[in-house]
Amino acid sequence: GQQVMQIPQYQHVQEGEDFTTYCNSSTTLSNIQWYKQRPGGHPVFLIQLVKSGEVKKQKRLTFQFGEAKKNSSLHITATQTTDVGTYFCAGPNNAGNMLTFGGGTRLMVKP
Amino acid sequence: DGGITQSPKYLFRKEGQNVTLSCEQNLNHDAMYWYRQDPGQGLRLIYYSQIVNDFQKGDIAEGYSVSREKKESFPLTVTSAQKNPTAFYLCASSIFGRATKGNSPLHFGNGTRLTVT
């Protein structure tokens, strides 16, 4: 079945450093979604990418969708303590009726 | 405010007992989902429903059951057959239809932490 993998599993950074998490799918995706889960909270939708090679920015966050639509990345510039949490990517199955989540990357930021 | 309500936030049960987790949404979303999250792990799909009176198994449906009698409600029963029921359970909903092809974002509830001893 479809698999969605994320690396790294954990990342510790000093506040102000950059951070990147990578997402790879075993199948070509029609779109990819990113979510953030704060410690003790629930996942919150961040963004959806649809087009091959698409790049979207949200303030210090930059999201990319690969040309082959099988991989994606999230880059955070100059991390802040408010960025702490786990970032998940998720892709739909071929039928488009369910999402498969990656294992997530847990970001910890030292002030 | 529109949203998804899960109750209770914490739930404790003895081994061998069935327990039902509540999930209600007032977003008028067609699709609803149940995910399980274990500590430090990702989300795994238990069941999903795209329309009232219809639901499908996800990746880890064994030991769970659901119903979808109303559009707003999608309760999950964790049965005694579930071997490792202690986990964080998340309910979600999304718009689902021809236009979106099921790829619209998920809105999650606050979750229920179930502990079975």
Short mmCIF file of C-alpha atoms in Angstrom, two decimals:
data_model
loop_
_atom_site.label_atom_id
_atom_site.label_comp_id
_atom_site.label_asym_id
_atom_site.label_seq_id
_atom_site.Cartn_x
_atom_site.Cartn_y
_atom_site.Cartn_z
CA GLY A 1 0.00 0.00 0.00
CA GLN A 2 0.86 3.67 -0.12
CA GLN A 3 3.61 4.77 2.25
CA VAL A 4 4.57 8.29 3.27
CA MET A 5 7.88 8.73 5.03
CA GLN A 6 9.38 11.73 6.76
CA ILE A 7 12.89 12.54 7.87
CA PRO A 8 14.29 13.36 10.27
CA GLN A 9 12.15 11.95 13.06
CA TYR A 10 13.50 14.53 15.53
CA GLN A 11 15.39 17.78 15.21
CA HIS A 12 16.86 19.97 17.92
CA VAL A 13 17.86 23.47 16.85
CA GLN A 14 19.01 26.63 18.53
CA GLU A 15 16.57 29.48 18.23
CA GLY A 16 17.41 31.40 15.08
CA GLU A 17 18.70 28.39 13.16
CA ASP A 18 16.93 27.05 10.11
CA PHE A 19 15.01 23.76 9.98
CA THR A 20 13.94 21.45 7.16
CA THR A 21 11.80 18.34 7.12
CA TYR A 22 11.49 16.07 4.10
CA CYS A 23 8.56 13.97 2.99
CA ASN A 24 8.64 11.11 0.47
CA SER A 25 5.76 9.12 -0.93
CA SER A 26 5.92 5.65 -2.46
CA THR A 27 3.33 6.77 -5.04
CA THR A 28 2.73 9.89 -7.10
CA LEU A 29 0.44 12.26 -5.27
CA SER A 30 -2.32 14.48 -6.62
CA ASN A 31 -1.55 16.87 -3.80
CA ILE A 32 0.26 17.02 -0.48
CA GLN A 33 -0.85 18.59 2.76
CA TRP A 34 1.16 19.77 5.78
CA TYR A 35 -0.04 19.88 9.37
CA LYS A 36 1.45 21.11 12.64
CA GLN A 37 0.73 19.55 16.02
CA ARG A 38 1.79 21.47 19.11
CA PRO A 39 2.76 19.40 22.17
CA GLY A 40 -0.41 18.06 23.77
CA GLY A 41 -2.54 19.42 20.94
CA HIS A 42 -4.16 18.24 17.75
CA PRO A 43 -2.92 18.55 14.16
CA VAL A 44 -3.74 21.83 12.46
CA PHE A 45 -3.76 22.21 8.70
CA LEU A 46 -1.02 24.49 7.35
CA ILE A 47 -1.09 24.26 3.58
CA GLN A 48 -1.86 22.18 0.51
CA LEU A 49 0.34 21.93 -2.58
CA VAL A 50 -1.12 20.71 -5.85
CA LYS A 51 1.12 21.57 -8.79
CA SER A 52 4.38 19.91 -9.75
CA GLY A 53 7.31 22.03 -8.55
CA GLU A 54 5.02 24.32 -6.57
CA VAL A 55 6.55 26.55 -3.91
CA LYS A 56 4.44 28.36 -1.32
CA LYS A 57 5.48 30.62 1.52
CA GLN A 58 3.85 31.46 4.81
CA LYS A 59 6.01 34.05 6.57
CA ARG A 60 9.11 32.09 7.63
CA LEU A 61 7.79 28.76 6.32
CA THR A 62 8.53 27.61 2.76
CA PHE A 63 6.79 24.57 1.31
CA GLN A 64 7.88 22.77 -1.86
CA PHE A 65 6.29 20.03 -3.93
CA GLY A 66 8.69 17.99 -6.04
CA GLU A 67 8.63 17.90 -9.82
CA ALA A 68 7.64 14.24 -9.81
CA LYS A 69 4.96 14.91 -7.15
CA LYS A 70 6.39 12.22 -4.91
CA ASN A 71 8.28 14.36 -2.43
CA SER A 72 7.88 17.57 -0.52
CA SER A 73 9.74 19.69 2.01
CA LEU A 74 9.03 22.26 4.67
CA HIS A 75 11.73 24.77 5.50
CA ILE A 76 11.55 27.16 8.45
CA THR A 77 13.89 30.13 8.42
CA ALA A 78 15.20 31.49 11.72
CA THR A 79 13.22 29.23 14.04
CA GLN A 80 11.43 30.61 17.05
CA THR A 81 10.22 28.85 20.19
CA THR A 82 6.69 29.15 18.83
CA ASP A 83 7.68 26.77 16.00
CA VAL A 84 7.99 23.88 18.47
CA GLY A 85 5.82 20.92 17.57
CA THR A 86 5.52 18.00 15.21
CA TYR A 87 5.15 18.63 11.50
CA PHE A 88 3.30 16.06 9.43
CA CYS A 89 2.94 15.68 5.71
CA ALA A 90 -0.04 13.77 4.31
CA GLY A 91 -0.99 12.53 0.88
CA PRO A 92 -4.23 11.11 -0.51
CA ASN A 93 -4.60 7.61 -1.89
CA ASN A 94 -5.43 7.15 -5.57
CA ALA A 95 -9.16 7.21 -4.92
CA GLY A 96 -8.72 10.45 -3.01
CA ASN A 97 -10.93 9.30 -0.16
CA MET A 98 -8.34 9.01 2.60
CA LEU A 99 -5.11 10.63 3.68
CA THR A 100 -1.95 8.79 4.65
CA PHE A 101 0.21 10.65 7.14
CA GLY A 102 3.95 10.56 7.41
CA GLY A 103 5.46 9.73 10.76
CA GLY A 104 6.12 13.38 11.48
CA THR A 105 9.20 15.40 12.39
CA ARG A 106 9.34 16.66 15.94
CA LEU A 107 11.01 20.07 16.16
CA MET A 108 12.50 21.25 19.43
CA VAL A 109 13.88 24.78 19.69
CA LYS A 110 16.33 25.86 22.40
CA PRO A 111 15.89 29.49 23.41
CA ASP B 1 -18.17 28.77 16.32
CA GLY B 2 -18.04 25.79 14.03
CA GLY B 3 -15.84 22.92 14.96
CA ILE B 4 -15.38 19.35 16.06
CA THR B 5 -16.04 18.29 19.60
CA GLN B 6 -14.57 15.15 21.09
CA SER B 7 -15.50 13.95 24.50
CA PRO B 8 -14.28 13.13 26.97
CA LYS B 9 -10.75 14.55 26.91
CA TYR B 10 -9.43 11.76 29.16
CA LEU B 11 -10.94 8.32 29.54
CA PHE B 12 -9.92 5.46 31.78
CA ARG B 13 -11.22 1.92 31.41
CA LYS B 14 -10.51 -1.53 32.70
CA GLU B 15 -9.28 -4.17 30.31
CA GLY B 16 -12.11 -6.19 28.80
CA GLN B 17 -14.60 -3.32 28.68
CA ASN B 18 -15.89 -1.72 25.51
CA VAL B 19 -15.73 2.06 25.43
CA THR B 20 -17.29 4.58 23.05
CA LEU B 21 -15.61 7.84 22.10
CA SER B 22 -17.83 10.68 20.97
CA CYS B 23 -17.21 12.94 17.97
CA GLU B 24 -19.61 15.67 16.86
CA GLN B 25 -19.11 18.31 14.17
CA ASN B 26 -21.16 21.34 13.17
CA LEU B 27 -19.12 22.22 10.09
CA ASN B 28 -21.60 20.50 7.77
CA HIS B 29 -18.77 18.34 6.49
CA ASP B 30 -19.59 15.19 4.58
CA ALA B 31 -16.59 13.09 5.56
CA MET B 32 -15.44 12.07 9.01
CA TYR B 33 -12.42 10.11 10.13
CA TRP B 34 -10.92 8.42 13.18
CA TYR B 35 -7.16 8.34 13.65
CA ARG B 36 -5.06 6.76 16.34
CA GLN B 37 -1.81 8.31 17.55
CA ASP B 38 0.68 6.53 19.79
CA PRO B 39 3.40 8.46 21.69
CA GLY B 40 5.96 9.86 19.31
CA GLN B 41 4.21 8.30 16.34
CA GLY B 42 2.26 9.47 13.33
CA LEU B 43 -1.45 9.16 12.71
CA ARG B 44 -2.97 5.88 11.60
CA LEU B 45 -6.44 5.72 10.07
CA ILE B 46 -8.96 3.51 11.86
CA TYR B 47 -12.23 4.17 10.01
CA TYR B 48 -13.68 6.81 7.74
CA SER B 49 -17.08 7.75 6.47
CA GLN B 50 -17.92 9.82 3.41
CA ILE B 51 -21.68 9.79 3.81
CA VAL B 52 -24.33 8.98 6.36
CA ASN B 53 -24.94 5.26 6.92
CA ASP B 54 -21.74 4.32 5.13
CA PHE B 55 -18.19 3.83 6.40
CA GLN B 56 -15.00 2.04 5.40
CA LYS B 57 -12.13 0.44 7.25
CA GLY B 58 -8.83 2.22 7.41
CA ASP B 59 -5.42 0.69 8.01
CA ILE B 60 -5.99 -0.49 11.60
CA ALA B 61 -9.73 -1.22 11.94
CA GLU B 62 -9.41 -4.48 13.88
CA GLY B 63 -10.90 -4.20 17.37
CA TYR B 64 -12.85 -1.02 16.55
CA SER B 65 -16.35 -0.27 15.32
CA VAL B 66 -18.13 2.89 14.18
CA SER B 67 -21.54 4.14 13.14
CA ARG B 68 -22.67 7.12 11.08
CA GLU B 69 -26.39 7.54 11.70
CA LYS B 70 -26.24 11.32 11.49
CA LYS B 71 -24.05 13.62 9.42
CA GLU B 72 -22.88 15.41 12.55
CA SER B 73 -21.85 12.37 14.57
CA PHE B 74 -19.28 9.60 14.13
CA PRO B 75 -18.77 7.68 17.40
CA LEU B 76 -15.95 5.16 17.74
CA THR B 77 -16.23 2.06 19.92
CA VAL B 78 -13.02 0.51 21.15
CA THR B 79 -13.89 -3.10 21.83
CA SER B 80 -12.26 -5.59 24.15
CA ALA B 81 -10.82 -7.24 21.04
CA GLN B 82 -8.43 -4.32 20.53
CA LYS B 83 -5.16 -5.62 21.96
CA ASN B 84 -3.44 -2.30 22.68
CA PRO B 85 -6.21 0.28 23.12
CA THR B 86 -4.26 2.84 25.14
CA ALA B 87 -3.63 5.73 22.76
CA PHE B 88 -4.61 9.25 21.72
CA TYR B 89 -7.68 9.16 19.46
CA LEU B 90 -8.32 11.96 17.00
CA CYS B 91 -11.51 12.57 15.09
CA ALA B 92 -11.45 14.70 11.95
CA SER B 93 -13.81 15.92 9.28
CA SER B 94 -13.53 17.35 5.80
CA ILE B 95 -15.60 18.53 2.90
CA PHE B 96 -15.96 15.71 0.44
CA GLY B 97 -17.46 15.84 -2.97
CA ARG B 98 -16.84 15.80 -6.69
CA ALA B 99 -15.28 19.24 -6.72
CA THR B 100 -12.75 18.48 -4.05
CA LYS B 101 -12.27 14.81 -4.95
CA GLY B 102 -11.83 14.12 -1.27
CA ASN B 103 -8.62 16.08 -0.99
CA SER B 104 -9.84 18.93 1.15
CA PRO B 105 -8.01 19.60 4.43
CA LEU B 106 -8.88 17.79 7.62
CA HIS B 107 -10.22 19.62 10.65
CA PHE B 108 -9.33 17.80 13.85
CA GLY B 109 -10.98 17.67 17.22
CA ASN B 110 -8.98 18.07 20.42
CA GLY B 111 -8.70 14.32 20.84
CA THR B 112 -9.46 11.79 23.56
CA ARG B 113 -6.67 10.16 25.55
CA LEU B 114 -7.77 6.63 26.38
CA THR B 115 -5.98 4.63 29.06
CA VAL B 116 -6.86 0.98 29.56
CA THR B 117 -5.44 -0.88 32.53
#
